[in-house]
Coordinates of C-alpha atoms and ligand atoms in Angstrom, one line a residue:
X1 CA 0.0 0.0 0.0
X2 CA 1.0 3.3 -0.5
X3 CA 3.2 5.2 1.9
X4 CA 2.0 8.5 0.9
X5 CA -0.2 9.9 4.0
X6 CA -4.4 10.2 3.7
X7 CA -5.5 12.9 1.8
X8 CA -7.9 14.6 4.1
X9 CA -11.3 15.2 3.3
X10 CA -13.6 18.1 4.9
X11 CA -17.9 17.1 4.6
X12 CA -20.2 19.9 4.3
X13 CA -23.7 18.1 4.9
X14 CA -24.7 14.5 5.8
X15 CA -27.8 14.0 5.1
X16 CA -28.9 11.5 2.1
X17 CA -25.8 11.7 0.1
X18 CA -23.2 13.0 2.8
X19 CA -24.2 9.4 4.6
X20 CA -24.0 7.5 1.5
X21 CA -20.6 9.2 1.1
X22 CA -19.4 7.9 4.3
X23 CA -20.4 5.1 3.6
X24 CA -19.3 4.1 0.7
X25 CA -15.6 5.5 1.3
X26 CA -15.6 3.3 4.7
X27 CA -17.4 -0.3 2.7
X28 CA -14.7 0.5 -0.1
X29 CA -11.9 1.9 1.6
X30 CA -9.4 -0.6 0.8
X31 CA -10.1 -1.1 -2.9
X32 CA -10.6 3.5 -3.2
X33 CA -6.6 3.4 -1.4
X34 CA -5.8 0.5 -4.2
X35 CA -7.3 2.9 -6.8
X36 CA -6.0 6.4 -5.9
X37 CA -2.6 5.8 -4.5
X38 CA -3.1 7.0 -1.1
X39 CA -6.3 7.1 1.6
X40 CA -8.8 9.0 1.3
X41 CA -10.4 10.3 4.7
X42 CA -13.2 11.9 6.0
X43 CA -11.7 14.2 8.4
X44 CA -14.1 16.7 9.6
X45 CA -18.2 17.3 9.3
X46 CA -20.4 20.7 9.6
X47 CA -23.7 19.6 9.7
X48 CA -26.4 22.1 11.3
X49 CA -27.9 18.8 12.8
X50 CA -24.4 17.7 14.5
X51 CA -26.0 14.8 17.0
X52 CA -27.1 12.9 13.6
X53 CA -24.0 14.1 12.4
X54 CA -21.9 12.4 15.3
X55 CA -24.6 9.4 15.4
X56 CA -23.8 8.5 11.6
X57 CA -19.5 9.1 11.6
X58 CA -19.2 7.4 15.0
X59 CA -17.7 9.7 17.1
X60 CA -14.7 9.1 14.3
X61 CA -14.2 12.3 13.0
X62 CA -14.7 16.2 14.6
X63 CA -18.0 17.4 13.9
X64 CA -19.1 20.9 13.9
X65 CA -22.1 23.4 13.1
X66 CA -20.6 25.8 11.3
X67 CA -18.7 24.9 8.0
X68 CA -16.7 28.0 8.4
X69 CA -14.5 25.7 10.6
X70 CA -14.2 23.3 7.1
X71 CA -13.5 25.3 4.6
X72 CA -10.7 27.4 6.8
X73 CA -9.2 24.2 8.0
X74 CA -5.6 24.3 7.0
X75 CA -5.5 20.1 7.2
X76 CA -8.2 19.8 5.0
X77 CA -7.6 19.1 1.4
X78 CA -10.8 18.6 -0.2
X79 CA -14.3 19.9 0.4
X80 CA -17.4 18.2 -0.7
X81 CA -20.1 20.5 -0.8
X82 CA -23.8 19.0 0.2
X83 CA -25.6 21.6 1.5
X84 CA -27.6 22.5 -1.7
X85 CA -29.2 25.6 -2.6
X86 CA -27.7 28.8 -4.1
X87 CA -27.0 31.2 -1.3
X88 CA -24.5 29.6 1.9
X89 CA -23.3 26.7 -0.7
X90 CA -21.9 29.7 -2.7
X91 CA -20.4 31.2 -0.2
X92 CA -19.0 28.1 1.4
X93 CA -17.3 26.9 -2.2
X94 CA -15.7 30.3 -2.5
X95 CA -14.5 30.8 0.3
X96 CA -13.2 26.7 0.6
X97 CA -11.5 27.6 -3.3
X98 CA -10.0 31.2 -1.5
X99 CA -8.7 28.9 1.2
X100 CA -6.7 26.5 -1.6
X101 CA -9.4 23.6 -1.1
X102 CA -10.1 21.8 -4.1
X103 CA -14.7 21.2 -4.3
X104 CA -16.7 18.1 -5.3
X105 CA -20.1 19.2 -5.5
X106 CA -23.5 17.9 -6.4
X107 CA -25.2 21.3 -6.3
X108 CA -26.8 21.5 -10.2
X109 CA -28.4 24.4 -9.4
X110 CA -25.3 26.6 -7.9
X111 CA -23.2 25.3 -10.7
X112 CA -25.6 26.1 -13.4
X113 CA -26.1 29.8 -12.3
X114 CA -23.2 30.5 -10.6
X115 CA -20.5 28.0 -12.3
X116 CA -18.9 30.9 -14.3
X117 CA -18.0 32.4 -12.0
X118 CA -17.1 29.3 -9.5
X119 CA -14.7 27.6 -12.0
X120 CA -12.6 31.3 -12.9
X121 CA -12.2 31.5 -9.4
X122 CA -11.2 27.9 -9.0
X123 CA -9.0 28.3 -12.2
X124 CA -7.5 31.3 -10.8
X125 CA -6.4 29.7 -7.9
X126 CA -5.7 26.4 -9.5
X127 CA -7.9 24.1 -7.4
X128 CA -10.2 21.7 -8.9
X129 CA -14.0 22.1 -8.9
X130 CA -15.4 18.4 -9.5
X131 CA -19.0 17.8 -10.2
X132 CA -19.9 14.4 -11.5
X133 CA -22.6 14.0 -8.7
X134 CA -24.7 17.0 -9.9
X135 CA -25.7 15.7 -13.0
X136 CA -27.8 11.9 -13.1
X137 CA -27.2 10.9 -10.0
X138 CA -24.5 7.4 -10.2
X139 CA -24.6 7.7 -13.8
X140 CA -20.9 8.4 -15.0
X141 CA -22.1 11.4 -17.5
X142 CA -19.7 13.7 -17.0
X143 CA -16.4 11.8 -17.0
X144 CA -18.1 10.1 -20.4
X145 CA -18.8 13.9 -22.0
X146 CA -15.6 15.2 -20.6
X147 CA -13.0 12.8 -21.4
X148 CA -14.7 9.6 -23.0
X149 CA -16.1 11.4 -25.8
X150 CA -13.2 13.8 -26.2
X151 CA -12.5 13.1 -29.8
X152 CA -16.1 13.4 -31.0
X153 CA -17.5 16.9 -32.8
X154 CA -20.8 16.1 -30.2
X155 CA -24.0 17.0 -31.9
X156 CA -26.9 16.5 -29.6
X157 CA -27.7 15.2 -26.0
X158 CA -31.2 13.9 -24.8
X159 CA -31.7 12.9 -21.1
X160 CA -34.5 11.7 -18.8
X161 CA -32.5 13.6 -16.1
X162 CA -34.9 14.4 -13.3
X163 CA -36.2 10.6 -11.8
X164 CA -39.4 12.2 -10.2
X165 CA -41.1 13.3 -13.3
X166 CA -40.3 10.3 -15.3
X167 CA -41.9 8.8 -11.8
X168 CA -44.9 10.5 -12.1
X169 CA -45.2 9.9 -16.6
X170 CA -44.6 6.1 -16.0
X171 CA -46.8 6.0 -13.0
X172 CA -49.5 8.3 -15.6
X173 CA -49.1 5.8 -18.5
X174 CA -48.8 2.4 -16.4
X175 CA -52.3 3.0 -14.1
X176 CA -54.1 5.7 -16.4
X177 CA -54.1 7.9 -13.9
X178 CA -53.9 11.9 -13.3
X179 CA -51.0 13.6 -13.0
X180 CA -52.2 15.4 -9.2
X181 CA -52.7 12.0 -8.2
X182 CA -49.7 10.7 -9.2
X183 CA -47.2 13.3 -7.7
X184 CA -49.2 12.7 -4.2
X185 CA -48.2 9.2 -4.4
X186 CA -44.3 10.7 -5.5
X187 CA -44.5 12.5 -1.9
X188 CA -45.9 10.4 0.0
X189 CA -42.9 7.3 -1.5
X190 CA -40.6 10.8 -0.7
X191 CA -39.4 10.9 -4.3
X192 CA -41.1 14.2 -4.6
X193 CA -40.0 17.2 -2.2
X194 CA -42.8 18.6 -0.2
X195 CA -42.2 21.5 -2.9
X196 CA -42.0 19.8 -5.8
X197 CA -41.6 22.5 -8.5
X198 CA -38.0 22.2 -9.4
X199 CA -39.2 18.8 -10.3
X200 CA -42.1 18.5 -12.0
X201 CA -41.3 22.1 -13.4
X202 CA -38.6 21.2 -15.4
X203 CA -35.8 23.6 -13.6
X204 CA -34.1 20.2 -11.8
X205 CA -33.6 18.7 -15.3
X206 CA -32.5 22.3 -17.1
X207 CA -30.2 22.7 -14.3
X208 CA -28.3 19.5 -15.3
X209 CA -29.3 20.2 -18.7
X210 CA -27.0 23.5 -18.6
X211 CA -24.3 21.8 -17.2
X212 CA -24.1 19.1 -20.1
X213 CA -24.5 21.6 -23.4
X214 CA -21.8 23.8 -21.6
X215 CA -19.0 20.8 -21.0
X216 CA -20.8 19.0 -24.7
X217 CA -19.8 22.3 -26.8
X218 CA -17.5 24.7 -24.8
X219 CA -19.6 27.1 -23.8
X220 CA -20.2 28.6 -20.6
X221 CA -23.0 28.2 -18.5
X222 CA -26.0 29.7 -19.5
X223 CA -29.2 28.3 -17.8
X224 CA -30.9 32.0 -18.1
X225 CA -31.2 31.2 -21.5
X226 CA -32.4 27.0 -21.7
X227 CA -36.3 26.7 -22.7
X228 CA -38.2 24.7 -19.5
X229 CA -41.5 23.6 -19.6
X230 CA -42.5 21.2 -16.6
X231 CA -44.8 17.9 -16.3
X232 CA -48.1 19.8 -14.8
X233 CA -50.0 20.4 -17.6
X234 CA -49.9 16.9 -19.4
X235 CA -52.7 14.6 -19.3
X236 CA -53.4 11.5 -19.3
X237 CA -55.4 11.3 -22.5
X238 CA -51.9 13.2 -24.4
X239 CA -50.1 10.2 -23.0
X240 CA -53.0 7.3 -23.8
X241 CA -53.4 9.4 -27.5
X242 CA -49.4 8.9 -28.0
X243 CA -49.3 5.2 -26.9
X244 CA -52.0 4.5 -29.6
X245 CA -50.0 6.2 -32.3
X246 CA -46.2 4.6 -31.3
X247 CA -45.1 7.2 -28.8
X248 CA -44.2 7.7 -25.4
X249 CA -44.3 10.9 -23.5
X250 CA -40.8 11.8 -21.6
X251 CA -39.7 15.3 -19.8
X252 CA -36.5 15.7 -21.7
X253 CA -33.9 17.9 -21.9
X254 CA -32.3 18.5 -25.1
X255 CA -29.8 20.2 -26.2
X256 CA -28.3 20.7 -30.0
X257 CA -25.9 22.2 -31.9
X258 CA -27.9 23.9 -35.1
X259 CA -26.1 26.1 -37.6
X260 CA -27.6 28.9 -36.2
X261 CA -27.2 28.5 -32.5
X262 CA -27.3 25.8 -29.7
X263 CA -30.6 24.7 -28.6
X264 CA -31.3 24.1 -24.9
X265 CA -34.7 22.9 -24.1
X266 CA -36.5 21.1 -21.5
X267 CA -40.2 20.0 -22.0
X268 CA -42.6 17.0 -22.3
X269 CA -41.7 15.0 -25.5
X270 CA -43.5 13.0 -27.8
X271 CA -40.3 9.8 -28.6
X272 CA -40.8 6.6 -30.7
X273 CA -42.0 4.3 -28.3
X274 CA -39.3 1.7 -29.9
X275 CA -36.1 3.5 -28.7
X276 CA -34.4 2.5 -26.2
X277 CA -34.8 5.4 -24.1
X278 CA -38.3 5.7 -24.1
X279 CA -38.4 2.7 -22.5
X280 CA -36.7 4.2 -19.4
X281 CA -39.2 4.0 -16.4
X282 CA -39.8 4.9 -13.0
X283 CA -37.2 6.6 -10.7
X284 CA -34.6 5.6 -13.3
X285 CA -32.1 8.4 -15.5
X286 CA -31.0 7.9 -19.3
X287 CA -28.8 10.3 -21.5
X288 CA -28.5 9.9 -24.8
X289 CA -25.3 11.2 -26.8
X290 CA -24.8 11.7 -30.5
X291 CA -21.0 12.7 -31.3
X292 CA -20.0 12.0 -34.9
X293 CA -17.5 9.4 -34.7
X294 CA -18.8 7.1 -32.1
X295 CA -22.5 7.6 -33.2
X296 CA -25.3 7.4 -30.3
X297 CA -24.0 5.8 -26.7
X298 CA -26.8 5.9 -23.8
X299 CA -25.9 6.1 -20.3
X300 CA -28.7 4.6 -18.0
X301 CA -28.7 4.4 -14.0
X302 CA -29.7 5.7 -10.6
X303 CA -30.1 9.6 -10.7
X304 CA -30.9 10.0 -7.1
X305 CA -30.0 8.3 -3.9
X306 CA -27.6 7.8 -1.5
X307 CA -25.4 5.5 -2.1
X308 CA -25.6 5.8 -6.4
X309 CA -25.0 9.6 -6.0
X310 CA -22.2 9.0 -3.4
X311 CA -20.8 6.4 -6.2
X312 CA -20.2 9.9 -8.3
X313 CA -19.1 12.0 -5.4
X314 CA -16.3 9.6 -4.3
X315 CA -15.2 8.9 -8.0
X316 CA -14.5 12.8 -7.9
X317 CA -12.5 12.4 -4.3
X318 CA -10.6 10.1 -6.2
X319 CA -9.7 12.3 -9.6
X320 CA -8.9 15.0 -7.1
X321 CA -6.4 12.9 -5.4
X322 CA -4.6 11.3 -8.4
X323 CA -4.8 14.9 -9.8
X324 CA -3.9 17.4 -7.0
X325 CA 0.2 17.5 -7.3
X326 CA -0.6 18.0 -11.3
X327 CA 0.3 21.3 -12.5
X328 CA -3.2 22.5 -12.7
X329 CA -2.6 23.1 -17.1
X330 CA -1.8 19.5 -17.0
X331 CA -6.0 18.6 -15.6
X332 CA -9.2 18.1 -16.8
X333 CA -10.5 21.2 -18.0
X334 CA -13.7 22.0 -15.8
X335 CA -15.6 22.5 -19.0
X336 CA -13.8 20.2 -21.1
X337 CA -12.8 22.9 -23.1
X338 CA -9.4 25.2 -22.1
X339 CA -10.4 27.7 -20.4
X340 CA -9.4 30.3 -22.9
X341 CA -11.7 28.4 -25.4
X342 CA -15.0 28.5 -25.0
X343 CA -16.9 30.2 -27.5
X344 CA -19.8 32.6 -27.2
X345 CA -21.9 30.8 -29.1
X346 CA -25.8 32.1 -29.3
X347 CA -28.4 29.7 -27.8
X348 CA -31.6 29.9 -30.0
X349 CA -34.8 31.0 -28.5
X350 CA -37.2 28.8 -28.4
X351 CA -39.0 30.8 -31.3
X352 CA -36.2 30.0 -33.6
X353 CA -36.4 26.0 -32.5
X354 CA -37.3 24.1 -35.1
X355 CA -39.1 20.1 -34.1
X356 CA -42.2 18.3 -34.9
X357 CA -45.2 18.8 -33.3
X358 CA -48.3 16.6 -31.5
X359 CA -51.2 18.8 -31.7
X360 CA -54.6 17.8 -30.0
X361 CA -58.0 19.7 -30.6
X362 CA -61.7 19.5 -30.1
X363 CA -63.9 20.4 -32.7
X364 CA -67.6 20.9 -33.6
X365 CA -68.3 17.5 -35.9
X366 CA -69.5 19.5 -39.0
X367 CA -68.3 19.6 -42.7
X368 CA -65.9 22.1 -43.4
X369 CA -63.8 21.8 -39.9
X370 CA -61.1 19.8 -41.2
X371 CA -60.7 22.1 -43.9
X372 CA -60.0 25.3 -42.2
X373 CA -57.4 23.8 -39.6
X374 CA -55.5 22.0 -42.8
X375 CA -55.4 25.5 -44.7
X376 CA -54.4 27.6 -41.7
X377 CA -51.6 24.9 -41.3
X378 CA -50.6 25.2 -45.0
X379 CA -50.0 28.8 -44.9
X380 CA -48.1 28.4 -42.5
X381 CA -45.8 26.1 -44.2
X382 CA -46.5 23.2 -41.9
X383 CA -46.9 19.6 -43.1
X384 CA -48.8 17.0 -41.5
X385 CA -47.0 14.1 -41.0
X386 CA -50.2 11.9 -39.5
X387 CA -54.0 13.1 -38.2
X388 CA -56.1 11.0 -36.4
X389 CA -59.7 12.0 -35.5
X390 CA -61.3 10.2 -32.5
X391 CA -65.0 9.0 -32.2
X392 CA -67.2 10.8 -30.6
X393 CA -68.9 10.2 -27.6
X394 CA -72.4 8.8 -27.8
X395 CA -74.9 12.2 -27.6
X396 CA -71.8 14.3 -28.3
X397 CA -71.2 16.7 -31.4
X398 CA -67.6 17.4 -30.7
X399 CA -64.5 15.5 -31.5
X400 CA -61.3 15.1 -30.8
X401 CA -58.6 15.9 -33.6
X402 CA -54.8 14.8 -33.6
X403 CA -52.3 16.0 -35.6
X404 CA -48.4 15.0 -35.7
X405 CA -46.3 17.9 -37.7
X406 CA -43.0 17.5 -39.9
X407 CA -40.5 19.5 -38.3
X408 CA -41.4 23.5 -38.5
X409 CA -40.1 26.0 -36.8
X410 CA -41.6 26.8 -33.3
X411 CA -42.8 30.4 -34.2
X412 CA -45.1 29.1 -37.2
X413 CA -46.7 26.5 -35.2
X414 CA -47.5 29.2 -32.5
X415 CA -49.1 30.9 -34.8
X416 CA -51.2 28.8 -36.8
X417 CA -52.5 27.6 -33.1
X418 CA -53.4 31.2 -32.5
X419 CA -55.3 31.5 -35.9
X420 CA -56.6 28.0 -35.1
X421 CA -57.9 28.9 -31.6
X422 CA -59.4 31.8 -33.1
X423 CA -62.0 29.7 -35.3
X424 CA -65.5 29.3 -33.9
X425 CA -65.8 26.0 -34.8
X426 CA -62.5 25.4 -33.0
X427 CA -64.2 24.4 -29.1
X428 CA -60.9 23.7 -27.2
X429 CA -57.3 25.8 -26.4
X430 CA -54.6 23.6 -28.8
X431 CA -52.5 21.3 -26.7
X432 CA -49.1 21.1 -28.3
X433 CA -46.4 19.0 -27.3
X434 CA -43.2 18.4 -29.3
X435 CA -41.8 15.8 -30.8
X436 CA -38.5 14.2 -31.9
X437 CA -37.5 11.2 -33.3
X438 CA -34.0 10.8 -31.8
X439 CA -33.0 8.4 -35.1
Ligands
HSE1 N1 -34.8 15.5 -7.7 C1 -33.9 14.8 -8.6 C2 -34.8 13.8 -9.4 C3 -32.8 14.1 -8.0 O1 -35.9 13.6 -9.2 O2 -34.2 13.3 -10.3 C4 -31.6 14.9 -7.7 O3 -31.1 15.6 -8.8

């Protein structure tokens, strides 16, 4: 074994992954030391909550309250950032990078609003900012982007990146039931926060999303700018309607070099119920990668949890530590890209997106209907790929229309559905929900 002394880790948080991280470095210890060249140790805690804190480590290591007494610690090497949230965890991974610490964090949403400015600091200061854990969970996304995929041009990612949502869609198409009732059952399993908006919203998944297209195409993080549309509104007739005609509905977040810009979009999508990923369910993550010389690879795994998130979190410990006497040119990039590289490329609005289209109506059964949506869609330069009109209900005079677009630019479809809406005969808003074919 090695003779070089532990590297000394400081833990901000230990709570679901903070345990799992303890635990896994203790169950593994032997083979992570094999691995890294040297021991990796847990040396110190903060945890506001500092009797669970000393209940989960043991009495084994020096716990405190305040991270202050981390991130200033001159004996510690490494900091692994688990508080969450934007405000303290920014402060805290400042002021540990100020102190010479290098970070592993799992905070997707710090990184992808405040990352710029994180990693220059870290660069400045030459200290490593590692973040495998903030993006799907165990799933080894990150290192496969970053250095697996290094010698592909990469052209587009899809994930199922945020586990409660495709929770609740599976749960939706599995039982036919309502999306409300589903995301009680979420909480009540505790997949779903008590809040659940990041979730089922969409900003979880554009977080991570952020954090992929920037290391994907050497661009800086820009999650101001990605398109997010949440779970809420879909129903479970959109997602019986899709079954029937060979589709599945997914929250994915895409994102896509185009000659005009970089797409960066979360929202409910329509996908061939055949591909692989579609057929990702429950709790579980998938990211699909397209880079021109290796084709598609898909990564599937746990994107939540203790123990498959602590899986990424020590895997970072254990870069750090092979890493850390590196002179810091001679690293990883944080971005993948050199710092002095990444290009200010635009990200398209969603306006400017251009996809194919699900389109559901209800109309008044009465020659002529057909006629008027079909026109309004022509002048807009829209071609129907597939239409399907639903029976109607005994007694009723009103049916439901479906249409599935070729691929037309968002702003034309949004405004033939406003011409469309605007027709009497027209007795229903226009659901809309894009699609994509991912061949
Ligand atoms: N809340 C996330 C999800 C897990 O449901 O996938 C942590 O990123």
């Amino acid at each position: 074994m090695s003779s070089l002394k532990p590297i000394n880790v400081g833990l901000l948080g230990i709570g679901t992954v903070g345990g799992g991280t303890w635990e896994v470095l203790n169950r593994n210890q032997e083979e992570i030391t094999r691995r890294a060249g040297r021991g990796i140790v847990i040396a110190k805690v903060a945890d506001k909550d500092t009797e669970r804190a000393k209940k989960i480590t043991g009495g084994k290591v020096a716990v405190t309250a305040d991270a202050n007494e981390v991130v200033t610690d001159p004996n510690i090497d490494i900091v692994i950032e688990l508080i969450g949230g934007y405000t303290v965890a920014k402060d805290f991974v400042l002021k540990a990078i100020a102190n010479g610490k290098h970070v592993v964090t799992a905070n997707k949403a710090l990184l992808a609003t405040h990352g710029n400015e994180i990693f220059a600091a870290a660069q400045k200061k030459g200290v490593m900012v590692a973040f495998e854990a903030a993006v799907a969970g165990g799933i080894p996304i990150i290192k496969a982007l970053r250095e697996g995929l290094t010698a592909n041009r990469i052209e587009w990612i899809a994930g199922i990146i945020n586990g409660t949502s495709n929770f609740i869609l599976s749960e939706m198409r599995d039982k036919g039931l309502a999306f409300a009732d589903v995301l009680k059952e979420a909480q009540t399993l505790g997949y779903a926060e008590a809040d659940p908006t990041f979730d089922i919203e969409g900003i979880d998944a554009a977080h991570k999303l952020t954090i992929m297209s920037a290391i994907a195409f050497g661009i800086p993080m820009q999650f101001d700018k990605a398109y997010t549309e949440g779970i809420s509104k879909l129903t479970r007739e959109d997602i019986q309607y899709a079954e029937q005609l060979g589709y599945r509905i997914k929250l994915l977040g895409i994102t896509r070099r185009t000659p005009e810009g970089i797409e960066l979009r979360v929202h409910p999508t329509l996908i061939p119920a055949k591909r692989l990923i579609a057929n990702v369910e429950g709790v579980m993550n998938a990211v699909l990668v397209k880079g021109d010389a290796v084709g598609a690879t898909m990564y599937y795994g746990a994107g939540a949890g203790s123990l498959p998130t602590a899986s990424a979190v020590v895997a970072d410990l254990v870069d750090i530590t092979r890493l850390h006497t590196a002179d810091p040119e001679n690293r990883v990039p944080h971005l993948a890209f050199q710092p002095d590289q990444l290009a200010a490329t635009l990200i398209l609005p969603m306006d400017e997106v251009t996809t194919s289209y699900y389109l559901r109506l209800r109309v008044a059964d009465q020659p002529g209907v057909l006629a008027d949506i079909t026109r309004i869609l022509a002048d807009g330069q829209i071609s129907i790929d597939a239409m399907v009109q639903k029976e109607p209900s005994e007694g009723e005079d009103q049916v439901d229309i479906i249409m599935l677009t070729h691929k037309t630019r968002e702003k034309q479809v949004n405004a033939a559905i406003a011409r469309i809406e605007a027709l009497p005969v027209v007795k229903s808003k226009v659901t809309r929900i894009r699609l994509e074919e991912l061949a």
